[in-house]
CSV table of C-alpha atoms in Angstrom, one decimal:
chain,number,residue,atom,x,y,z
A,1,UNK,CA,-6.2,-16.4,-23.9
A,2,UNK,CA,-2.6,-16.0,-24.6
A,3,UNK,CA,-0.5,-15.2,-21.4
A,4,UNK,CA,1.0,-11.8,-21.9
A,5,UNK,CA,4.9,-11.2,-22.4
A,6,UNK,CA,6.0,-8.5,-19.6
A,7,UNK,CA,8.4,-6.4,-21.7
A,8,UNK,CA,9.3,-3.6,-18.9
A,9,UNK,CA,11.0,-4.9,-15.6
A,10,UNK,CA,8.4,-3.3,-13.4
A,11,UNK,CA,7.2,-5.8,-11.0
A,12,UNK,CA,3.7,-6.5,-11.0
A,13,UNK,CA,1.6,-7.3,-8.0
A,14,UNK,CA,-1.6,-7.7,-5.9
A,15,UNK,CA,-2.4,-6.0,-2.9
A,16,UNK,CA,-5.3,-8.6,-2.1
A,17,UNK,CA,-7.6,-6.7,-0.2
A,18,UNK,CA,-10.4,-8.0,-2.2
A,19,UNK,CA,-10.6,-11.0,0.4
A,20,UNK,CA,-12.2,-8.6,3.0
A,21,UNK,CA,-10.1,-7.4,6.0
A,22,UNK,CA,-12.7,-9.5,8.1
A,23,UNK,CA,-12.2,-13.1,6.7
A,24,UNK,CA,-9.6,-12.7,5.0
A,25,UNK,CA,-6.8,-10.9,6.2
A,26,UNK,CA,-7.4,-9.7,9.8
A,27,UNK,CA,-6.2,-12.2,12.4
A,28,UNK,CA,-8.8,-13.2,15.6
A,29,UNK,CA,-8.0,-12.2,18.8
A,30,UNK,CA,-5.3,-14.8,19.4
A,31,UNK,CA,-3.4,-13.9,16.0
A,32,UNK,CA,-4.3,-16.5,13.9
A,33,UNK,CA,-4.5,-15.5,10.4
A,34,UNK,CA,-8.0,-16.9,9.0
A,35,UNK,CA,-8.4,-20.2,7.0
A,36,UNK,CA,-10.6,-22.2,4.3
A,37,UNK,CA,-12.7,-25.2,4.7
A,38,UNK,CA,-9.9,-27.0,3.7
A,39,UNK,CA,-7.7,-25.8,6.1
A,40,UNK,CA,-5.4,-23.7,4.1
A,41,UNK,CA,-4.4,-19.7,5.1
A,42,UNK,CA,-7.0,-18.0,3.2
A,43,UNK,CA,-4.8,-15.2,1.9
A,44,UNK,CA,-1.9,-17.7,0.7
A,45,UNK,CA,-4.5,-20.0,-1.5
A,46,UNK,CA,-5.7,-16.9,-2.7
A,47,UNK,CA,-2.6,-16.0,-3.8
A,48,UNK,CA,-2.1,-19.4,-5.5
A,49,UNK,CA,-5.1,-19.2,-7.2
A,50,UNK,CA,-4.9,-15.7,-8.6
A,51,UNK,CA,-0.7,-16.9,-9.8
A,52,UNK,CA,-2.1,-19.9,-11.3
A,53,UNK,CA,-4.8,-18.3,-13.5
A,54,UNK,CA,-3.4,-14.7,-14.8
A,55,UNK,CA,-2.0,-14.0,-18.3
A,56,UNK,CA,0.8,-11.8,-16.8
A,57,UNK,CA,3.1,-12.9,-14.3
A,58,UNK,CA,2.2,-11.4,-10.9
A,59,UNK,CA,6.0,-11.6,-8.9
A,60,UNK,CA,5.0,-10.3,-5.9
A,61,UNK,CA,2.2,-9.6,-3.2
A,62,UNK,CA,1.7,-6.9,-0.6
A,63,UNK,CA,0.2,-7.5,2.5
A,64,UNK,CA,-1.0,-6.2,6.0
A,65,UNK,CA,1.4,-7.5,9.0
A,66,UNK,CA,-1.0,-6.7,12.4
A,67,UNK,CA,0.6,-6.4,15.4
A,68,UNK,CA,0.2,-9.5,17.7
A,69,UNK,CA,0.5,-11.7,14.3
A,70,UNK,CA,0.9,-15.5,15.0
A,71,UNK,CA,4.5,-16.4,14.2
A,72,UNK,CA,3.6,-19.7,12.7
A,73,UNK,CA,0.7,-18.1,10.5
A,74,UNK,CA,3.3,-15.5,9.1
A,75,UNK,CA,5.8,-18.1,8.7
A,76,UNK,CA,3.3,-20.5,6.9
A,77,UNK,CA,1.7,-17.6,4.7
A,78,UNK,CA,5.1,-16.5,3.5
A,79,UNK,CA,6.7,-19.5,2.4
A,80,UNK,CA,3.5,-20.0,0.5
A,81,UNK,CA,3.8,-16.3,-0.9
A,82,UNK,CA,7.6,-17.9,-1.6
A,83,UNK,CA,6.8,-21.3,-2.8
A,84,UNK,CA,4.3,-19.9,-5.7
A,85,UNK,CA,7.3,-17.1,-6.5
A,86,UNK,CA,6.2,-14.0,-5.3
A,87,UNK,CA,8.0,-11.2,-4.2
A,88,UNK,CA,6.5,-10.5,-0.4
A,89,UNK,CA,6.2,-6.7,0.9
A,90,UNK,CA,4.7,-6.2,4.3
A,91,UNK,CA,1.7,-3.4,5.2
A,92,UNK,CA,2.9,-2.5,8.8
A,93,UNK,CA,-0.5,-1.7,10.1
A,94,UNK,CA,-0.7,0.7,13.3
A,95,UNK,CA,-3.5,1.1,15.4
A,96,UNK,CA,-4.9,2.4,19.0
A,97,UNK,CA,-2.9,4.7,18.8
A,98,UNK,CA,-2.0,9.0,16.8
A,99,UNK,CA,1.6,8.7,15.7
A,100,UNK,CA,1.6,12.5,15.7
A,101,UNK,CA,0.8,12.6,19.1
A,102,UNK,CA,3.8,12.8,21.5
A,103,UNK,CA,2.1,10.7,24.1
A,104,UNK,CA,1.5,7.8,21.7
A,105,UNK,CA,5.0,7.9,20.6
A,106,UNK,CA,6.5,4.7,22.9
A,107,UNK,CA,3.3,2.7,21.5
A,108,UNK,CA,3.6,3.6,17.7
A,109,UNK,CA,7.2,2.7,17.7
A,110,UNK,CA,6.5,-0.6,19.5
A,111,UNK,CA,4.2,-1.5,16.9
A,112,UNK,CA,6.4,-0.6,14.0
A,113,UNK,CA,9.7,-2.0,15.8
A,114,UNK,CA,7.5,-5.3,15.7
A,115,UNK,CA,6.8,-5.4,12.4
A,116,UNK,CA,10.1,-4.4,11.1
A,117,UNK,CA,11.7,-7.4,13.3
A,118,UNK,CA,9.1,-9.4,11.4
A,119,UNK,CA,10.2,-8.3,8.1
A,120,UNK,CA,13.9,-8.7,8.7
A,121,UNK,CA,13.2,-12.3,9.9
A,122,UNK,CA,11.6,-13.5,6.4
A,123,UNK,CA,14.0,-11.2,4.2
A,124,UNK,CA,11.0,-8.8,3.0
A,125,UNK,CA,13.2,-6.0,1.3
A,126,UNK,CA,10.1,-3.9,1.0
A,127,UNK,CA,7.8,-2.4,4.1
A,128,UNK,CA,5.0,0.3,4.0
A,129,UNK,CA,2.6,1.9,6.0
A,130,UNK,CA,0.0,4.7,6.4
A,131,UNK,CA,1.9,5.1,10.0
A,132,UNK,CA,1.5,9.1,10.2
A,133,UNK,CA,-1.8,9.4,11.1
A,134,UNK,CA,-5.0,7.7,13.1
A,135,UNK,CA,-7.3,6.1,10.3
A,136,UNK,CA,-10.6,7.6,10.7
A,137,UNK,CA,-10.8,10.2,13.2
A,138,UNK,CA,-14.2,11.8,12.2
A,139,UNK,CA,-14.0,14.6,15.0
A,140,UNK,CA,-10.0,15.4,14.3
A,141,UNK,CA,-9.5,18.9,12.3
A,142,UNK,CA,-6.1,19.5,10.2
A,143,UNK,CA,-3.3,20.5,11.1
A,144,UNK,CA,-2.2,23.5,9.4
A,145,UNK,CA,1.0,26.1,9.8
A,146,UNK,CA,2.8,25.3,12.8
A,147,UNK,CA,0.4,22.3,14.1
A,148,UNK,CA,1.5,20.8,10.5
A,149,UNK,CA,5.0,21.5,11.0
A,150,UNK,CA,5.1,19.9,14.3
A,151,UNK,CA,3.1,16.9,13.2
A,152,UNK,CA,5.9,16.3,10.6
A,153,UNK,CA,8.6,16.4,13.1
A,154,UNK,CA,7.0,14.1,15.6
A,155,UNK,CA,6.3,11.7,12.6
A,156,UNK,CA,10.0,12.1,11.5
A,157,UNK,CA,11.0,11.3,15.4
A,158,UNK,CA,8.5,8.7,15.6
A,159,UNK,CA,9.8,6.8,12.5
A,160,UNK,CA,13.3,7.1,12.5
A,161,UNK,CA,13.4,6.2,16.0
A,162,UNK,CA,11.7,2.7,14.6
A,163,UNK,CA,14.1,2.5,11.9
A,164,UNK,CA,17.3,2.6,14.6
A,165,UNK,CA,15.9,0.3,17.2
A,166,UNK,CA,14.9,-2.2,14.5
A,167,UNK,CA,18.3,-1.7,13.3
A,168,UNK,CA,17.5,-1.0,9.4
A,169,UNK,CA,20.7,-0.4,8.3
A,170,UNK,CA,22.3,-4.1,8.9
A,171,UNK,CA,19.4,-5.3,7.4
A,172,UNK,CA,17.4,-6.8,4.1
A,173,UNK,CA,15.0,-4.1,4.4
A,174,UNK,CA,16.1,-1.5,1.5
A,175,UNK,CA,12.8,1.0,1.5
A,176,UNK,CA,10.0,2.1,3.2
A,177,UNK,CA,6.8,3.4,1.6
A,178,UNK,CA,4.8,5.8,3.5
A,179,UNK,CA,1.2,5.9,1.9
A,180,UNK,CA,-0.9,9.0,2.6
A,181,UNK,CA,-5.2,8.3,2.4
A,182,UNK,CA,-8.2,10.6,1.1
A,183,UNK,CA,-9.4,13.0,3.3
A,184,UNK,CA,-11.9,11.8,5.8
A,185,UNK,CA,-9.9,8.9,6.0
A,186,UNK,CA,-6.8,11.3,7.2
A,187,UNK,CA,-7.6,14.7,8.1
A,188,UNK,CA,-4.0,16.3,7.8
A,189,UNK,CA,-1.8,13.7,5.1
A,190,UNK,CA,-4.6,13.9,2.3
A,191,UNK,CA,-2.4,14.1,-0.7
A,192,UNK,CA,1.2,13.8,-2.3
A,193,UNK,CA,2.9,17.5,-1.7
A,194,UNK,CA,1.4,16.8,2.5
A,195,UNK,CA,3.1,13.1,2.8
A,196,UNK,CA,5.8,14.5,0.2
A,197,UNK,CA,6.9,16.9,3.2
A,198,UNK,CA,7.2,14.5,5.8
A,199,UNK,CA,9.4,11.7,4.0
A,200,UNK,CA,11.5,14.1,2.5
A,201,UNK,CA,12.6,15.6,5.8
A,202,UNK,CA,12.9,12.2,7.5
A,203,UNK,CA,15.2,11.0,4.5
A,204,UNK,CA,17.0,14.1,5.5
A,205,UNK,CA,17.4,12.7,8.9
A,206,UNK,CA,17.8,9.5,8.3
A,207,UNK,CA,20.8,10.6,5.5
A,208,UNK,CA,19.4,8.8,2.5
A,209,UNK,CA,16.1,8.7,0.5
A,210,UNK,CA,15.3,5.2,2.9
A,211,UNK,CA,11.6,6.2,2.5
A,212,UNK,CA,9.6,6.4,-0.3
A,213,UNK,CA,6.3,8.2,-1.4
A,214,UNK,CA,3.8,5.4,-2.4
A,215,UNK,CA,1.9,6.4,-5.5
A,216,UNK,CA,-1.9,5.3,-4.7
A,217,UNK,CA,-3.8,6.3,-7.8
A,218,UNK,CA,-7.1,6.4,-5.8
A,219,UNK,CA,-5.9,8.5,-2.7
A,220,UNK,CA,-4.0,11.0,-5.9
A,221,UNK,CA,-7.9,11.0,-7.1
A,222,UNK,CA,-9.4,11.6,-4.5
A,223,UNK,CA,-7.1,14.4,-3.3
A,224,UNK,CA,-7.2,18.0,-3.4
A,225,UNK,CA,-4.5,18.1,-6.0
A,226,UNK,CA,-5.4,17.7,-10.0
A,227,UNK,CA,-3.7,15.1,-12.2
A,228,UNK,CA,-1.0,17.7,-13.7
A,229,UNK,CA,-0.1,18.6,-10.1
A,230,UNK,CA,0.2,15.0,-9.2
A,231,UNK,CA,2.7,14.6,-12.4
A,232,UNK,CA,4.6,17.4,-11.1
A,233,UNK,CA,5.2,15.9,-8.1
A,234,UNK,CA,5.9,12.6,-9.0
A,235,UNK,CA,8.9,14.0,-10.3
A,236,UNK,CA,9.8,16.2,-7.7
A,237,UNK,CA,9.6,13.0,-5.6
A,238,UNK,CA,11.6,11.0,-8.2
A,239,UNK,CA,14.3,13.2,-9.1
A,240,UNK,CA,14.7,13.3,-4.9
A,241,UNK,CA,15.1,9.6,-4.9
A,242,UNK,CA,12.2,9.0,-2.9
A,243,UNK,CA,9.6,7.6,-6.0
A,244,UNK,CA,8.1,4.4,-4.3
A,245,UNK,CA,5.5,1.8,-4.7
A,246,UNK,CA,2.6,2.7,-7.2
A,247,UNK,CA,-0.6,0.9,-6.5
A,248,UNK,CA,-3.1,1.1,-9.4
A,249,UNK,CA,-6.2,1.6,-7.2
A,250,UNK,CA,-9.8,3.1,-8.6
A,251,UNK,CA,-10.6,6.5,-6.4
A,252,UNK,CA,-13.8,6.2,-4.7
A,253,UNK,CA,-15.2,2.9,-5.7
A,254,UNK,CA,-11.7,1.5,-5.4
A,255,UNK,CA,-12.9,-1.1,-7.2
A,256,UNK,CA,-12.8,-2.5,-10.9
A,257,UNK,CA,-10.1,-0.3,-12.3
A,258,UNK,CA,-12.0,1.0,-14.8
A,259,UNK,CA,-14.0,3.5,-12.4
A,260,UNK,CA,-10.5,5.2,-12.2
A,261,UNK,CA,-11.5,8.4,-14.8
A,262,UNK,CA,-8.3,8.5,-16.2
A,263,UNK,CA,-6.2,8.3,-12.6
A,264,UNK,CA,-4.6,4.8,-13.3
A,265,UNK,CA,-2.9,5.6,-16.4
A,266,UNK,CA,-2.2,9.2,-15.9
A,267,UNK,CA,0.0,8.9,-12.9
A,268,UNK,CA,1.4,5.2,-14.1
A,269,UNK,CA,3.0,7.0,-17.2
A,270,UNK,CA,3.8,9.8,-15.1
A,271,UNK,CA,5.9,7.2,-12.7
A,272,UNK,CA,7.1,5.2,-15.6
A,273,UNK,CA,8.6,8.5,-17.3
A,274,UNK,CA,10.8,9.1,-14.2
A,275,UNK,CA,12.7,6.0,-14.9
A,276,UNK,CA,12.4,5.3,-11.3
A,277,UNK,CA,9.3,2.9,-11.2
A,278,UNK,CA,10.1,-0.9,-10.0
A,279,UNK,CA,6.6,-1.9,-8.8
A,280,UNK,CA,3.0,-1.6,-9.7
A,281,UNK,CA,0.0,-3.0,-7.5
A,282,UNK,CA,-3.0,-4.0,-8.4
A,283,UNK,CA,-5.6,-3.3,-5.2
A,284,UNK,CA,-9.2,-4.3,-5.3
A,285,UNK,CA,-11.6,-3.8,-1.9
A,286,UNK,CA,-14.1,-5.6,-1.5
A,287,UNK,CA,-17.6,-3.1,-1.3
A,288,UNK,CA,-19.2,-5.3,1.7
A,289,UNK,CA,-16.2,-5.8,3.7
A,290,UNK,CA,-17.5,-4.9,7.6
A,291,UNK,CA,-14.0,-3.4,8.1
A,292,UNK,CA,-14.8,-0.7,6.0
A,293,UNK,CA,-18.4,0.1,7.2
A,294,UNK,CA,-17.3,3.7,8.6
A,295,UNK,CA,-15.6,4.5,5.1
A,296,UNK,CA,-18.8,3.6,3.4
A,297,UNK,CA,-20.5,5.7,5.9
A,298,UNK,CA,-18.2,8.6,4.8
A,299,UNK,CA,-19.0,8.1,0.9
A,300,UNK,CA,-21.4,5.4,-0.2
A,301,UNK,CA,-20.2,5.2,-3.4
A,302,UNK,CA,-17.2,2.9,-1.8
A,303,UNK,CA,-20.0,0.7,-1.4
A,304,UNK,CA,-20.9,0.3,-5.2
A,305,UNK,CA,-20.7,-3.0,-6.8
A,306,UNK,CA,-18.2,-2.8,-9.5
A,307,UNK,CA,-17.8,-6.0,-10.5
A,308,UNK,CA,-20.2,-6.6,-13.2
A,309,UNK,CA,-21.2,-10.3,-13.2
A,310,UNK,CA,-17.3,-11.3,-12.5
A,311,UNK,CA,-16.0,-12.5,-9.0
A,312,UNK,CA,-13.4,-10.2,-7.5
A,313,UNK,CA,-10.3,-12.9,-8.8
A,314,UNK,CA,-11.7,-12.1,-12.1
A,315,UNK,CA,-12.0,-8.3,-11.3
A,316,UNK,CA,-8.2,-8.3,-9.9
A,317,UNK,CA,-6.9,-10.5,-12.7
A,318,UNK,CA,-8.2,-7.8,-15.3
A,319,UNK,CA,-6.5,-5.2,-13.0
A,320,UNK,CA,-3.4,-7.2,-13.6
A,321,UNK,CA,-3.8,-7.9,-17.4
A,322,UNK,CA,-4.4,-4.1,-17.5
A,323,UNK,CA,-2.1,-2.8,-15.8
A,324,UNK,CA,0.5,-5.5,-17.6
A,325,UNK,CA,-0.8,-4.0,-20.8
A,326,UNK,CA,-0.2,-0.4,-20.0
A,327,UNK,CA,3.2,-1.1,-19.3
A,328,UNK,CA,3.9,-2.9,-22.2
A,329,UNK,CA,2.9,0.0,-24.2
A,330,UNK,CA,4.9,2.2,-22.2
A,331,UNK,CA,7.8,0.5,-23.4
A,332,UNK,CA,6.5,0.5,-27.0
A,333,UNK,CA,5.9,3.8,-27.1
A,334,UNK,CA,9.7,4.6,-25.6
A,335,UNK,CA,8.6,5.8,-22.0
A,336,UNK,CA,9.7,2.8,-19.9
């Protein structure tokens, strides 16, 4: 096959949570990140691999950063990430813990001061997170009217607060995406306009659009919202300054992307029009990955097999030759 000739300076990457959270990117209980037989981080020969053997050029990866992380591990998985010349954005990950909850507050910031330190040490210029809300809280009800409001001003408190203590401003982190999830997996941030109201008034806080709205095709899908009232928003969101990260994610299955119904490409073109898009992701999960048990429990058709006789490489590196293609087009047809 002939490798494909990116002709739009969108960034393409992998989110590689096809590994499994458990085996692959979850560290054990002293921080160590897990390995092959040979020895090697399992994520960063991943990574190799997947570089090695796409037709387009994947320049950058996107992974979780636990609290507790071995600083050797992180060291040795990103100067692999760096070595094979890939672009590295941390996932802050947040857990044990409600960031809308004013008790939690000390213990949410802790977390996300840790990981920001982490990103300033190895120059990652890009940081996300679902940080607004416990994953998962089956007996939780949204918050609505004033509970709604005040959930968006603790979350504005909570992250700012992170942002000055990790002392953003004097540092290589330009953005940070705030991802919202489906509902069931969130209760109260389920869908663009909800997270949409939360980083807009912390970028009034902070002064400056520093955080973004991540684009996840999947949790847009799988939303309340339709497709044309996604596209509206994306550039509300855009024209704000505050257009982030787009991961090209299947709702539901969130596997092979084409399970997406028309998701992927609607709101790609609808970021790529805004003339404001600088990264796509491709992200893969793996449908028998025990970390995600409970979110199989809440839908079984996460747990659907997607794959179709290919390995989930081969199912991510046709994400990324997809999602290269699109974009090409995009630019033939005079969008990017």
């Amino acid at each position: 096959m002939t490798a494909i000739e990116l002709k739009s300076k969108v960034k393409i990457g992998v989110v590689p949570t096809h590994l499994k959270f458990v085996g692959g990117l979850v560290p054990d209980e002293d921080g160590k990140l897990p390995r092959n037989e040979e020895g090697k981080l399992v994520v960063a020969a991943n990574m190799e691999h997947l570089v090695a053997n796409t037709q387009a050029n994947i320049s950058c990866v996107q992974v979780p950063y636990f609290p507790g992380l071995n600083a050797n591990d992180v060291s040795e998985m990103v100067d692999s990430f760096k070595h094979n010349g890939l672009e590295v954005h941390f996932i802050m990950m947040v857990g044990g813990a409600d960031p809308m909850e004013i008790s939690d507050e000390d213990a949410v910031v802790a977390m996300l001061v840790g990981a920001l330190n982490a990103a300033k040490e190895h120059g990652v210029e890009h940081v996300s997170s679902t940080s607004v809300e416990a994953w998962m809280q089956p007996d939780a009800q949204p918050k609505v009217g004033a509970e709604f409001e005040a959930a968006i001003s603790q979350n504005v408190k909570v992250h700012t607060r992170a942002a000055q203590e990790a002392d953003v401003e004097n540092s290589c982190i330009k953005a940070w995406h705030i991802e919202f999830l489906r509902g069931g997996e969130f209760q109260t941030f389920t869908s663009i306009e909800k997270i949409w109201k939360f980083v807009s008034a912390a970028n009034e806080e902070m002064g400056r659009p520093f955080f973004k709205v991540m684009v996840d095709a999947a949790h847009c899908g799988d939303s309340e919202l339709s497709i044309p009232e996604n596209e509206a928003m994306v550039a509300e969101i855009a024209e704000a300054g505050a257009l982030g990260i787009f991961h090209a994610s299947a709702k539901t299955t969130r596997g092979c992307l084409s399970t997406d119904d028309g998701w992927i490409g609607a709101l790609l073109t609808a970021c790529a029009n805004t003339g404001h898009l600088e990264f796509a992701f491709v992200e893969l999960f793996h449908h028998e990955d025990p970390a995600l048990e409970a979110l199989r429990a809440l839908d079984p058709r996460h747990g659907v097999d997607t794959t179709d006789g290919r390995t989930y490489d081969e199912a991510v590196l046709d994400g990324v030759t997809d999602v290269a293609r699109r974009l090409n087009n995009l630019v033939t047809r005079g969008v990017l």
